[in-house]
Structures are given as structure tokens and as C-alpha cells.
Backbone as CSV, one residue per row, in Angstrom:
resi,resn,N_x,N_y,N_z,CA_x,CA_y,CA_z,C_x,C_y,C_z
1,MET,-77.796,-112.835,84.082,-77.637,-111.924,85.080,-78.287,-111.211,85.702
2,ASP,-77.656,-110.879,87.026,-78.538,-110.615,87.680,-78.822,-109.163,87.655
3,ASP,-79.170,-108.212,88.476,-79.163,-106.551,88.428,-77.694,-106.466,88.763
4,ARG,-77.602,-107.189,89.930,-76.156,-106.223,90.865,-75.617,-106.593,89.870
5,GLN,-74.706,-108.037,88.982,-73.864,-108.237,88.708,-73.859,-107.336,87.381
6,ARG,-75.151,-107.218,86.662,-75.299,-105.884,85.663,-74.715,-104.895,85.865
7,LYS,-74.952,-104.053,87.097,-74.668,-102.855,87.589,-72.743,-102.798,87.520
8,THR,-72.568,-103.853,88.033,-71.265,-103.876,88.453,-70.173,-104.506,86.840
9,ASN,-71.307,-104.431,85.994,-70.056,-104.632,84.643,-70.566,-103.374,83.891
10,ASP,-71.288,-102.255,84.499,-71.522,-101.160,83.755,-70.585,-100.214,84.472
11,ARG,-70.492,-100.082,85.447,-69.768,-99.208,86.328,-67.930,-99.441,85.585
12,ARG,-67.755,-101.011,85.839,-66.194,-101.456,85.037,-66.234,-100.841,83.330
13,LEU,-67.277,-100.908,82.559,-67.116,-100.532,81.174,-67.611,-98.981,81.645
14,LYS,-67.810,-98.380,82.512,-68.000,-96.805,82.405,-66.632,-96.308,82.641
15,LYS,-65.353,-97.381,83.850,-64.317,-97.055,83.839,-63.544,-96.785,82.720
16,ILE,-64.032,-98.299,82.396,-62.881,-98.270,81.009,-63.149,-97.441,79.523
17,ARG,-64.250,-97.096,79.800,-64.400,-95.375,78.613,-64.002,-94.307,79.366
18,GLU,-64.291,-93.954,80.623,-63.111,-92.842,81.012,-61.639,-92.157,80.762
19,LYS,-61.521,-94.512,81.243,-59.904,-94.384,81.358,-59.314,-94.214,79.862
20,ARG,-60.106,-94.928,78.962,-59.482,-94.020,77.571,-59.904,-92.315,77.115
21,ASN,-60.668,-92.597,77.719,-61.165,-90.489,77.379,-59.844,-89.876,78.210
22,ARG,-59.593,-90.074,79.242,-58.333,-89.501,79.299,-56.971,-89.912,78.993
23,GLU,-57.024,-90.956,78.272,-55.658,-91.349,77.556,-55.850,-90.290,76.302
24,ARG,-57.273,-90.226,75.607,-57.294,-89.458,74.824,-57.259,-88.386,74.522
25,GLN,-57.486,-87.975,75.707,-57.436,-86.483,75.765,-55.750,-85.895,76.235
26,ALA,-54.899,-86.648,76.897,-54.183,-86.865,77.190,-52.825,-86.451,75.895
27,LYS,-53.136,-87.516,74.725,-52.566,-88.042,73.737,-52.600,-85.995,73.045
28,LEU,-54.193,-85.940,72.986,-54.769,-84.692,72.422,-53.785,-83.786,72.654
29,GLU,-53.711,-83.252,73.944,-53.335,-82.181,74.497,-51.742,-82.191,74.621
30,TYR,-51.021,-83.459,74.469,-50.083,-83.689,74.590,-49.438,-83.685,72.963
31,GLY,-50.072,-83.579,71.941,-50.155,-83.438,70.273,-49.954,-82.241,70.736
32,LEU,-50.515,-81.586,70.955,-51.181,-79.567,70.990,-49.866,-78.968,71.201
33,ALA,-49.416,-79.906,72.905,-48.318,-79.298,72.948,-47.159,-79.468,72.350
34,ILE,-46.448,-80.555,72.012,-46.026,-80.631,70.414,-45.884,-79.791,69.249
35,GLY,-46.957,-79.674,69.243,-46.868,-78.916,68.030,-46.651,-77.365,68.330
36,ALA,-47.409,-77.181,69.412,-47.106,-75.251,69.771,-45.406,-75.493,69.567
37,GLY,-44.994,-76.288,70.482,-43.441,-75.849,70.534,-42.877,-76.272,69.143
38,ILE,-43.051,-76.817,68.301,-42.298,-76.938,67.310,-42.902,-74.972,66.264
39,CYS,-44.238,-75.164,66.679,-44.834,-73.535,65.606,-43.127,-72.478,66.251
40,PHE,-43.532,-72.408,67.457,-42.760,-71.842,68.158,-41.025,-71.664,67.879
41,LEU,-40.810,-73.018,67.802,-39.316,-73.263,67.720,-39.370,-72.486,66.178
42,LEU,-40.658,-72.948,65.462,-39.955,-72.248,63.966,-40.442,-70.815,64.244
43,ILE,-41.131,-70.142,64.455,-40.691,-68.706,64.282,-39.732,-68.168,65.503
44,CYS,-38.997,-69.136,66.285,-38.252,-68.325,66.467,-36.733,-68.648,65.914
45,VAL,-36.676,-69.645,64.514,-35.824,-70.155,63.737,-35.722,-68.771,63.065
46,ALA,-37.050,-68.268,61.998,-37.482,-67.562,61.131,-36.936,-65.830,61.952
47,VAL,-37.385,-65.841,62.691,-37.297,-64.615,63.064,-35.625,-64.269,63.368
48,LEU,-34.897,-65.794,64.156,-33.110,-65.362,64.068,-33.160,-65.403,62.475
49,SER,-33.420,-66.238,61.811,-32.521,-66.034,60.360,-33.074,-64.695,59.978
50,LYS,-33.868,-64.011,59.969,-34.109,-63.281,59.396,-33.310,-61.730,60.213
51,TRP,-32.923,-61.533,61.418,-32.546,-60.745,62.599,-30.403,-60.635,62.100
52,THR,-30.041,-62.309,61.531,-28.749,-62.862,61.050,-28.515,-62.700,59.934
53,LYS,-30.026,-63.041,59.012,-29.632,-61.842,57.675,-29.582,-60.663,57.761
54,ALA,-30.511,-59.566,58.286,-30.435,-58.369,58.163,-28.895,-58.109,58.972
55,ALA,-28.610,-58.485,60.032,-27.157,-57.995,60.094,-26.601,-58.228,59.323
56,HIS,-25.710,-59.184,58.943,-25.168,-59.888,57.695,-25.427,-59.088,56.592
57,GLU,-26.315,-58.540,56.346,-26.358,-57.660,55.113,-26.212,-55.580,55.571
58,LYS,-26.498,-55.705,56.668,-25.876,-54.478,57.067,-24.188,-54.699,57.554
59,LYS,-23.783,-55.404,57.672,-22.045,-55.611,57.945,-21.568,-55.300,56.401
60,LEU,-22.681,-55.897,55.324,-21.913,-55.858,54.143,-21.859,-54.296,53.530
61,MET,-23.301,-53.688,53.930,-23.285,-52.058,53.574,-22.345,-51.614,54.209
62,GLU,-21.966,-51.761,55.196,-20.842,-50.873,56.002,-19.558,-51.282,55.724
63,GLU,-19.541,-52.160,55.248,-18.478,-53.060,54.448,-17.822,-52.403,53.208
64,GLU,-19.057,-52.059,52.637,-18.937,-51.525,51.303,-18.749,-49.933,51.265
65,ARG,-19.865,-49.527,52.395,-19.413,-47.863,52.538,-17.865,-47.482,52.496
66,GLU,-17.318,-48.062,53.777,-16.057,-48.415,54.098,-15.148,-48.402,52.892
67,LYS,-15.304,-49.867,51.465,-14.399,-49.568,50.898,-14.816,-48.488,50.002
68,GLU,-15.801,-48.079,49.656,-15.784,-47.071,48.607,-14.982,-45.879,49.013
69,ALA,-14.899,-45.571,50.355,-14.482,-44.669,51.322,-12.754,-44.337,50.907
70,ARG,-12.712,-45.369,51.080,-10.580,-46.138,50.775,-10.958,-45.985,49.743
71,GLU,-11.558,-45.923,48.620,-11.307,-46.217,46.865,-11.511,-44.516,46.645
72,GLU,-12.238,-43.613,47.133,-12.580,-42.444,46.908,-10.741,-41.459,47.331
73,GLU,-10.445,-42.029,48.372,-9.243,-41.461,49.345,-8.163,-41.802,48.374
74,LEU,-8.580,-43.048,47.306,-6.874,-43.763,46.380,-7.208,-42.652,45.194
75,LEU,-7.645,-42.846,44.590,-8.563,-42.787,43.100,-8.612,-41.260,43.255
76,SER,-7.941,-40.877,42.136,-8.597,-39.039,41.965,-9.593,-38.036,41.049
77,ASP,-9.868,-37.522,41.476,-10.903,-37.196,40.976,-11.453,-37.122,39.393
78,SER,-10.680,-37.108,38.823,-10.360,-37.247,37.329,-10.317,-38.603,37.067
79,VAL,-10.431,-39.789,37.817,-10.936,-41.142,37.557,-12.196,-41.035,38.108
80,LEU,-12.249,-40.507,39.373,-13.939,-41.287,39.923,-15.083,-40.497,39.059
81,GLN,-14.665,-39.557,38.207,-15.952,-39.279,37.510,-16.163,-40.049,36.308
82,TYR,-15.142,-40.985,35.856,-16.058,-42.242,34.854,-16.073,-43.354,35.851
83,LYS,-16.554,-43.400,37.123,-16.908,-44.707,37.946,-18.477,-45.084,37.264
84,ASP,-19.243,-44.152,37.402,-20.611,-44.307,37.286,-20.606,-44.927,35.163
85,LEU,-19.626,-44.996,34.374,-19.905,-44.998,33.199,-18.854,-46.581,33.191
86,MET,-17.505,-46.769,33.988,-16.873,-48.530,34.175,-18.013,-49.196,34.817
87,HIS,-18.910,-49.206,35.703,-19.663,-49.644,36.002,-20.766,-50.114,35.080
88,TYR,-20.946,-49.249,34.285,-22.257,-49.794,33.182,-21.412,-50.802,31.975
89,TYR,-20.520,-50.203,31.826,-19.506,-51.085,30.546,-19.157,-52.598,31.344
90,ALA,-18.633,-52.159,32.472,-18.341,-53.735,33.271,-19.590,-54.413,33.450
91,ALA,-21.139,-53.924,33.571,-22.259,-54.459,34.059,-22.471,-55.424,32.265
92,GLU,-21.673,-54.779,31.625,-22.500,-54.957,30.372,-21.299,-56.348,29.616
93,GLU,-20.834,-55.964,30.290,-19.794,-57.410,29.932,-19.682,-58.717,31.093
94,GLY,-20.441,-58.497,32.412,-20.629,-59.473,33.233,-19.098,-59.186,34.544
95,ILE,-18.613,-58.146,34.590,-17.659,-58.481,35.304,-18.105,-57.212,36.000
96,GLU,-18.754,-56.697,36.334,-18.879,-55.530,37.626,-18.298,-55.378,38.435
97,SER,-18.319,-56.642,39.355,-17.739,-57.085,40.576,-15.220,-56.968,40.806
98,HIS,-15.851,-56.642,38.809,-14.011,-56.227,38.502,-14.009,-54.903,38.710
99,VAL,-14.810,-53.444,39.115,-14.441,-52.017,38.603,-13.863,-51.885,39.344
100,PRO,-13.475,-51.991,40.724,-12.157,-51.192,41.702,-11.270,-51.320,40.743
101,VAL,-10.818,-52.688,40.395,-9.669,-53.207,39.379,-9.450,-52.162,38.743
102,LEU,-10.265,-51.795,37.097,-10.563,-50.904,36.328,-10.411,-49.738,36.667
103,LEU,-10.700,-49.472,37.828,-10.376,-48.035,37.986,-8.989,-47.762,38.487
104,ALA,-8.712,-48.543,39.126,-6.902,-48.756,39.283,-6.251,-48.458,38.039
105,ILE,-6.697,-49.556,37.495,-5.989,-49.438,36.066,-5.998,-48.297,35.347
106,MET,-6.792,-47.803,35.712,-7.149,-46.272,34.745,-6.433,-45.292,35.851
107,GLU,-6.180,-45.162,36.927,-5.325,-44.340,37.997,-3.798,-44.991,37.223
108,ALA,-3.686,-45.797,36.878,-2.012,-46.289,36.604,-1.716,-45.836,35.311
109,GLU,-2.695,-45.922,34.615,-2.453,-45.783,33.135,-2.354,-44.306,32.700
110,THR,-4.055,-43.828,33.141,-3.145,-41.809,32.838,-4.319,-41.088,33.717
111,LYS,-4.535,-41.405,35.254,-4.854,-40.936,35.934,-6.115,-39.895,35.600
112,GLY,-7.286,-40.287,34.208,-8.171,-40.255,33.673,-8.015,-39.297,32.922
113,GLU,-6.157,-38.782,32.893,-6.341,-37.339,32.748,-6.155,-36.943,31.040
114,ARG,-6.415,-38.309,29.993,-5.973,-38.062,28.462,-7.465,-38.957,28.047
115,ASP,-7.999,-39.117,26.457,-8.762,-39.233,26.059,-8.956,-40.480,26.096
116,ASP,-7.766,-41.250,26.002,-8.029,-42.720,25.929,-7.544,-43.106,27.355
117,VAL,-8.248,-42.713,28.157,-8.045,-42.774,29.811,-7.511,-44.541,30.435
118,MET,-8.834,-45.440,29.335,-7.922,-46.767,29.812,-6.616,-47.395,29.088
119,GLN,-6.182,-46.147,28.172,-5.315,-46.761,26.991,-5.390,-48.156,26.264
120,SER,-6.359,-48.976,25.906,-6.643,-49.797,25.314,-7.119,-49.725,23.755
121,SER,-6.576,-48.275,23.362,-7.007,-48.382,21.646,-6.112,-49.676,21.255
122,GLU,-4.867,-50.023,21.443,-3.615,-50.846,21.127,-4.278,-52.438,21.124
123,SER,-5.249,-52.376,22.604,-5.919,-53.736,22.832,-6.949,-54.272,21.602
124,LEU,-6.645,-53.276,20.690,-8.158,-53.333,19.618,-7.968,-53.438,18.526
125,GLY,-6.463,-53.016,18.091,-5.413,-52.946,17.072,-5.470,-51.536,16.542
126,LEU,-5.437,-50.773,17.319,-5.591,-49.176,16.959,-3.958,-48.529,17.538
127,GLU,-3.542,-47.434,16.668,-3.074,-46.768,17.303,-2.750,-46.382,18.398
128,PRO,-2.077,-46.008,19.462,-2.229,-45.510,20.532,-2.629,-44.192,20.971
129,ASN,-4.335,-43.915,21.725,-4.787,-42.968,22.293,-5.817,-42.671,20.631
130,SER,-5.595,-43.915,20.423,-6.712,-43.371,19.553,-8.247,-43.276,19.424
131,LEU,-8.742,-43.730,21.249,-10.386,-43.915,21.659,-10.392,-42.636,22.474
132,GLY,-11.595,-42.202,22.232,-12.046,-41.100,23.426,-12.463,-41.838,24.534
133,PRO,-12.817,-40.713,25.558,-12.778,-41.828,27.191,-13.691,-42.481,27.533
134,GLU,-15.395,-42.439,26.548,-15.893,-43.495,26.510,-15.751,-45.008,25.756
135,ALA,-15.587,-44.998,24.574,-14.521,-45.819,23.531,-13.986,-46.484,24.262
136,SER,-12.808,-45.733,24.997,-11.675,-46.385,25.703,-11.998,-47.471,26.738
137,ILE,-13.044,-47.114,27.677,-13.798,-47.711,28.918,-14.800,-49.143,28.265
138,GLU,-15.257,-48.583,26.893,-16.345,-49.784,26.384,-15.224,-50.966,26.434
139,GLN,-13.980,-50.013,25.469,-13.036,-51.489,24.919,-11.956,-52.217,26.100
140,ALA,-11.705,-51.280,27.189,-11.247,-51.979,28.382,-12.021,-53.058,29.128
141,CYS,-13.038,-52.931,29.132,-14.204,-53.903,29.601,-14.120,-55.334,28.960
142,SER,-14.408,-54.457,27.969,-14.411,-55.468,26.778,-12.635,-55.938,26.695
143,TYR,-12.054,-56.024,26.737,-10.908,-56.827,26.583,-10.378,-57.508,28.029
144,TYR,-11.109,-56.547,29.034,-10.754,-57.380,30.829,-11.598,-58.072,30.489
145,SER,-12.476,-58.619,30.557,-13.670,-59.838,30.014,-12.837,-60.355,29.405
146,GLN,-12.187,-60.426,28.584,-11.445,-61.535,27.216,-10.784,-62.313,28.581
147,LEU,-9.753,-61.151,28.416,-8.357,-61.715,29.804,-9.079,-62.754,31.159
148,LEU,-10.441,-62.748,31.406,-10.691,-63.322,32.635,-11.108,-64.505,31.893
149,ASP,-11.358,-64.697,30.940,-11.963,-65.656,30.090,-10.879,-66.608,30.231
150,ILE,-9.964,-65.824,29.480,-8.538,-66.683,29.235,-7.942,-67.801,30.416
151,ALA,-7.779,-66.330,31.355,-7.530,-67.277,32.318,-8.368,-67.807,34.187
152,GLU,-9.811,-68.008,33.565,-10.449,-69.142,33.635,-10.119,-70.221,33.691
153,ASP,-9.606,-69.875,31.852,-9.621,-71.292,31.154,-8.100,-72.034,31.224
154,GLN,-6.975,-70.808,31.755,-6.287,-71.893,31.909,-5.452,-71.756,33.299
155,GLY,-6.212,-71.812,34.477,-6.397,-71.610,35.528,-5.425,-70.461,36.180
156,CYS,-5.783,-69.396,35.669,-4.778,-68.446,36.537,-5.603,-67.737,37.490
157,ASP,-4.768,-66.909,38.392,-5.526,-65.736,38.928,-5.753,-64.097,38.499
158,GLU,-6.525,-63.432,39.550,-6.061,-62.712,38.788,-5.029,-61.637,38.532
159,LYS,-4.318,-60.980,39.326,-3.079,-60.673,39.541,-2.527,-60.991,37.903
160,SER,-2.903,-62.171,37.250,-2.153,-62.358,36.493,-2.970,-61.857,35.147
161,VAL,-4.440,-61.765,34.877,-4.737,-60.607,34.140,-4.805,-59.114,34.245
162,ILE,-4.789,-58.501,35.639,-4.263,-57.943,35.753,-2.451,-56.942,34.734
163,GLN,-1.551,-57.877,35.277,-0.351,-58.332,34.510,-0.635,-57.971,32.679
164,ALA,-1.483,-59.204,32.662,-2.095,-59.298,30.986,-2.858,-58.261,30.386
165,TYR,-3.348,-57.205,31.647,-3.886,-56.336,30.759,-2.781,-55.361,29.863
166,ASN,-1.379,-55.478,30.784,-0.451,-54.617,30.146,0.570,-55.213,29.065
167,TYR,0.909,-56.336,29.572,1.521,-57.369,28.217,0.974,-58.081,27.367
168,GLY,-0.677,-58.093,27.276,-1.517,-59.290,26.485,-1.652,-59.941,26.814
169,PRO,-2.166,-61.215,26.251,-2.952,-62.275,26.259,-2.063,-63.553,26.529
170,GLY,-1.106,-63.332,25.723,0.021,-64.004,25.809,1.427,-64.705,27.240
171,TYR,0.742,-63.943,28.106,1.166,-63.350,29.743,0.789,-64.723,30.142
172,LEU,-1.348,-64.988,30.213,-1.560,-65.958,30.783,-1.314,-67.335,31.078
173,TYR,-1.354,-67.486,29.107,-0.492,-68.964,28.886,0.964,-69.201,29.558
174,TYR,2.241,-67.968,29.656,2.502,-68.613,30.275,2.897,-68.309,31.876
175,VAL,2.009,-67.885,32.812,1.604,-68.155,33.676,0.949,-69.136,33.785
176,ALA,0.181,-70.569,32.913,-0.307,-71.340,32.749,0.599,-72.465,33.165
177,ASP,1.374,-72.123,32.105,2.792,-73.455,32.429,3.896,-72.810,33.396
178,HIS,3.524,-72.383,33.918,4.671,-72.432,35.656,4.583,-71.699,36.626
179,GLY,2.663,-72.973,36.836,2.290,-72.318,38.139,0.265,-72.459,38.057
180,GLY,0.507,-71.124,36.692,-1.468,-70.425,37.228,-1.125,-69.385,38.397
181,LYS,0.123,-68.587,38.819,0.144,-67.746,39.669,1.240,-66.648,39.572
182,HIS,0.455,-65.330,39.799,1.115,-64.685,39.147,2.338,-64.514,40.113
183,SER,4.014,-63.840,39.941,4.644,-63.398,40.410,5.482,-62.459,39.711
184,PHE,6.241,-61.646,40.690,7.310,-60.570,39.891,7.975,-60.975,39.155
185,ASP,8.522,-62.126,40.160,9.690,-62.862,38.847,9.380,-63.429,37.847
186,LEU,8.166,-63.982,37.461,7.358,-64.510,36.311,7.082,-63.493,35.382
187,ALA,6.620,-61.882,36.261,7.127,-60.404,35.350,7.822,-60.225,34.461
188,VAL,8.979,-60.872,35.388,10.177,-60.298,34.955,10.948,-60.888,33.976
189,SER,10.834,-62.376,34.120,11.591,-63.223,33.164,10.457,-62.961,31.681
190,TYR,9.266,-63.001,31.891,8.290,-62.748,30.456,9.036,-61.952,29.644
191,ALA,9.220,-60.430,30.578,9.684,-59.702,30.395,11.339,-59.678,29.566
192,GLU,11.670,-60.329,30.157,13.001,-60.981,29.945,13.020,-61.730,28.551
193,GLU,12.200,-62.168,28.402,12.279,-63.179,27.372,11.538,-62.476,25.896
194,MET,10.902,-61.408,25.819,9.772,-61.229,25.026,10.534,-59.891,24.681
195,SER,11.717,-58.966,25.342,12.483,-58.232,24.888,13.686,-58.568,24.735
196,GLY,14.293,-60.123,24.848,15.168,-60.296,24.129,16.642,-59.918,25.252
197,GLY,15.846,-59.545,26.365,17.434,-59.123,27.312,17.221,-57.556,27.539
198,ARG,16.942,-56.708,26.534,16.862,-55.197,26.429,16.316,-54.589,27.487
199,THR,17.031,-53.694,28.131,16.396,-53.172,29.265,16.821,-51.703,29.240
200,SER,16.245,-51.128,30.351,16.406,-49.494,30.101,16.092,-48.932,31.311
201,ALA,16.374,-47.709,32.048,15.809,-47.179,33.331,14.853,-47.005,33.697
202,TYR,14.122,-47.077,34.603,12.801,-47.207,34.979,13.119,-46.308,36.685
203,THR,13.215,-44.644,36.628,12.718,-44.011,37.381,11.150,-44.230,38.483
204,HIS,10.954,-44.347,39.153,10.218,-44.382,39.508,9.765,-45.078,41.555
205,GLU,9.101,-44.639,42.322,9.245,-45.147,43.755,8.926,-46.771,43.904
206,ILE,8.199,-47.113,42.961,7.516,-48.409,42.600,8.476,-49.667,42.894
207,ALA,9.849,-49.105,41.803,11.147,-50.041,41.140,11.859,-49.918,42.374
208,ASP,11.779,-48.871,43.165,12.959,-48.558,44.189,13.774,-50.004,44.597
209,PHE,13.084,-50.638,45.249,13.133,-52.048,45.743,14.328,-52.749,44.769
210,ASN,14.165,-52.547,43.102,14.726,-53.317,42.317,15.964,-52.192,41.593
211,GLY,15.506,-51.251,41.938,17.219,-50.545,41.246,16.723,-49.401,39.933
212,ASN,15.242,-49.732,40.166,15.003,-49.105,38.956,15.606,-48.908,37.919
213,TRP,15.176,-49.963,37.401,15.088,-50.452,35.674,13.969,-50.888,35.279
214,MET,14.087,-51.552,34.054,12.848,-52.791,33.621,13.489,-53.293,32.094
215,TYR,13.184,-54.339,32.043,12.971,-55.112,30.536,12.330,-54.242,29.707
216,LEU,12.668,-54.090,28.367,11.903,-52.515,27.708,10.764,-53.825,26.797
217,TYR,9.539,-54.013,27.428,8.615,-54.937,27.445,7.449,-54.628,27.985
218,GLY,6.486,-53.919,27.770,5.516,-53.763,28.807,5.690,-53.258,30.056
219,ASN,5.372,-52.919,31.169,6.437,-53.111,32.385,5.889,-53.587,33.760
220,MET,6.999,-54.700,33.838,7.184,-55.536,34.559,6.694,-55.397,35.906
221,TYR,6.484,-53.896,36.511,6.051,-53.393,37.727,4.634,-53.076,37.910
222,TYR,3.918,-53.640,36.292,2.443,-53.165,36.298,1.611,-53.823,37.518
223,VAL,1.527,-54.728,38.091,0.548,-54.850,39.140,0.954,-54.690,39.968
224,LYS,1.782,-53.651,40.643,2.408,-53.533,41.624,1.866,-51.817,41.512
225,LEU,1.886,-51.302,41.016,2.099,-49.800,39.975,-0.185,-50.268,40.370
226,VAL,-0.335,-50.819,40.143,-2.090,-50.939,39.651,-2.686,-51.184,41.520
227,GLU,-1.907,-52.412,42.284,-2.190,-52.426,43.787,-2.519,-51.372,44.858
228,GLN,-1.469,-50.218,43.941,-1.664,-49.043,44.848,-3.153,-47.892,44.716
229,TYR,-3.491,-48.440,44.077,-4.794,-47.973,43.784,-5.986,-48.565,44.281
230,LEU,-6.221,-50.120,44.917,-7.277,-50.903,45.021,-7.422,-50.700,46.129
231,PRO,-8.655,-50.477,47.383,-9.365,-50.765,48.238,-8.946,-51.741,49.124
232,ASP,-8.225,-52.645,48.839,-8.351,-53.771,49.891,-7.340,-55.130,49.221
């Protein structure tokens, strides 16, 4: 091979190497650009996720404040004084989310103005009004927790649990046999069955729609009474 041919070959090899180097450089730059784009996208997603979470938490806090304000409007001061104690014993039973219902029950039962503020003595097998305020609340939370467990097992809604607080756990089994969802008609039919059909006058605005009467077993208007004091 003469010098001229060798030089020609060298130029060709140089061009090939240069082309390969340009291709590698282009691939490297493309990869870096893709990587940078992915990083930027991940940062944007993280920022958006953080912003969305913060906005959601802010909304939940605002809703909770509104709910608490509404709760304070509905409940008497004599009931609200027991709010922290109710949260404590409800948390002990793992039912703290049900505190608004429990406070509404207190309002309906005694307005917080008796020693047995939750009227829970009888659920413990004691004479009525046997418990003091703290013991009454502790027992009410325990009893309500038991009712919730039965309701979950039987497929009943929480309105059934509220009515069962007044009627006793037997009502939950009755509801379970009739579709699993509380209704005023079910509460009436259960009271009729348990009372043997005996009735009495019941003068209360909550019963105006029904002619102000009730069966002599518990209070068939109980859910309606409690719901008056629920913030939502």
C-alpha cells in the first residue's frame, strides 16, 4: 500500500471515529436531557403532591372547625364540659370518631345535668342513676363500643346502634332480620312487639308529626331525638 492510499484510509478511519464520537456524544446528551426531564417531572409531581396534601389537610381542618362550631351551637354548656372526658374514654374503646354521637346522646338523655349523665347505669345491670358523671361516660363508651361490634357483625347501620342504646342490643338483631337499616317504622314495630301493644301519650315536638304518642317500651323516637344535636 503506497503512502497516498494509506493517507486516504487514515482519513476514512478518522471520519468514522469522529462520526462515532458524535453519535456517542449525542446519545449522552439525549440521555442527560431525558434524565433531567424525568427529574424535573418527579420534582413537579412531588411539589404538586405536597401542595395537594396541604390543601386537603387545610380543607379537613376547616371542615373540622366548622363542625366543632356547629357542635357548640347545638350542645349545651353542661354537655360540652364533658367533651374531653368523652374523648378520653371513647379513645380507650377505639371509638373516638363516634364522640359527636355520644355527646348528642348525652344531650338527649340528660343535657349533662344529672350525675348519670349518659343514663348508662342500667346497661351495667345497676339501678337507674347509680353512676356518677365519669363512671357514666366510661360505661356509655364501653356499651356503645359493644353495640358497634354487634352491628358490624350483623350488618346494621349506626342509626340502629343509636336506637339500640335506648332499646338494648336485641334491636340490632331485629334490624338485621329486616334489612340491616334502621327506620322509624322498624323502631315502632319493635316497640309494639316488646310492649305488647301498650301505649301512652308522649308530648314532645319531635313526636308532633305522629300524634304525640308512643309504645311503652323505650323511646321509639330516640334516633330523631339524638339527631337534633348532631352537627351534620
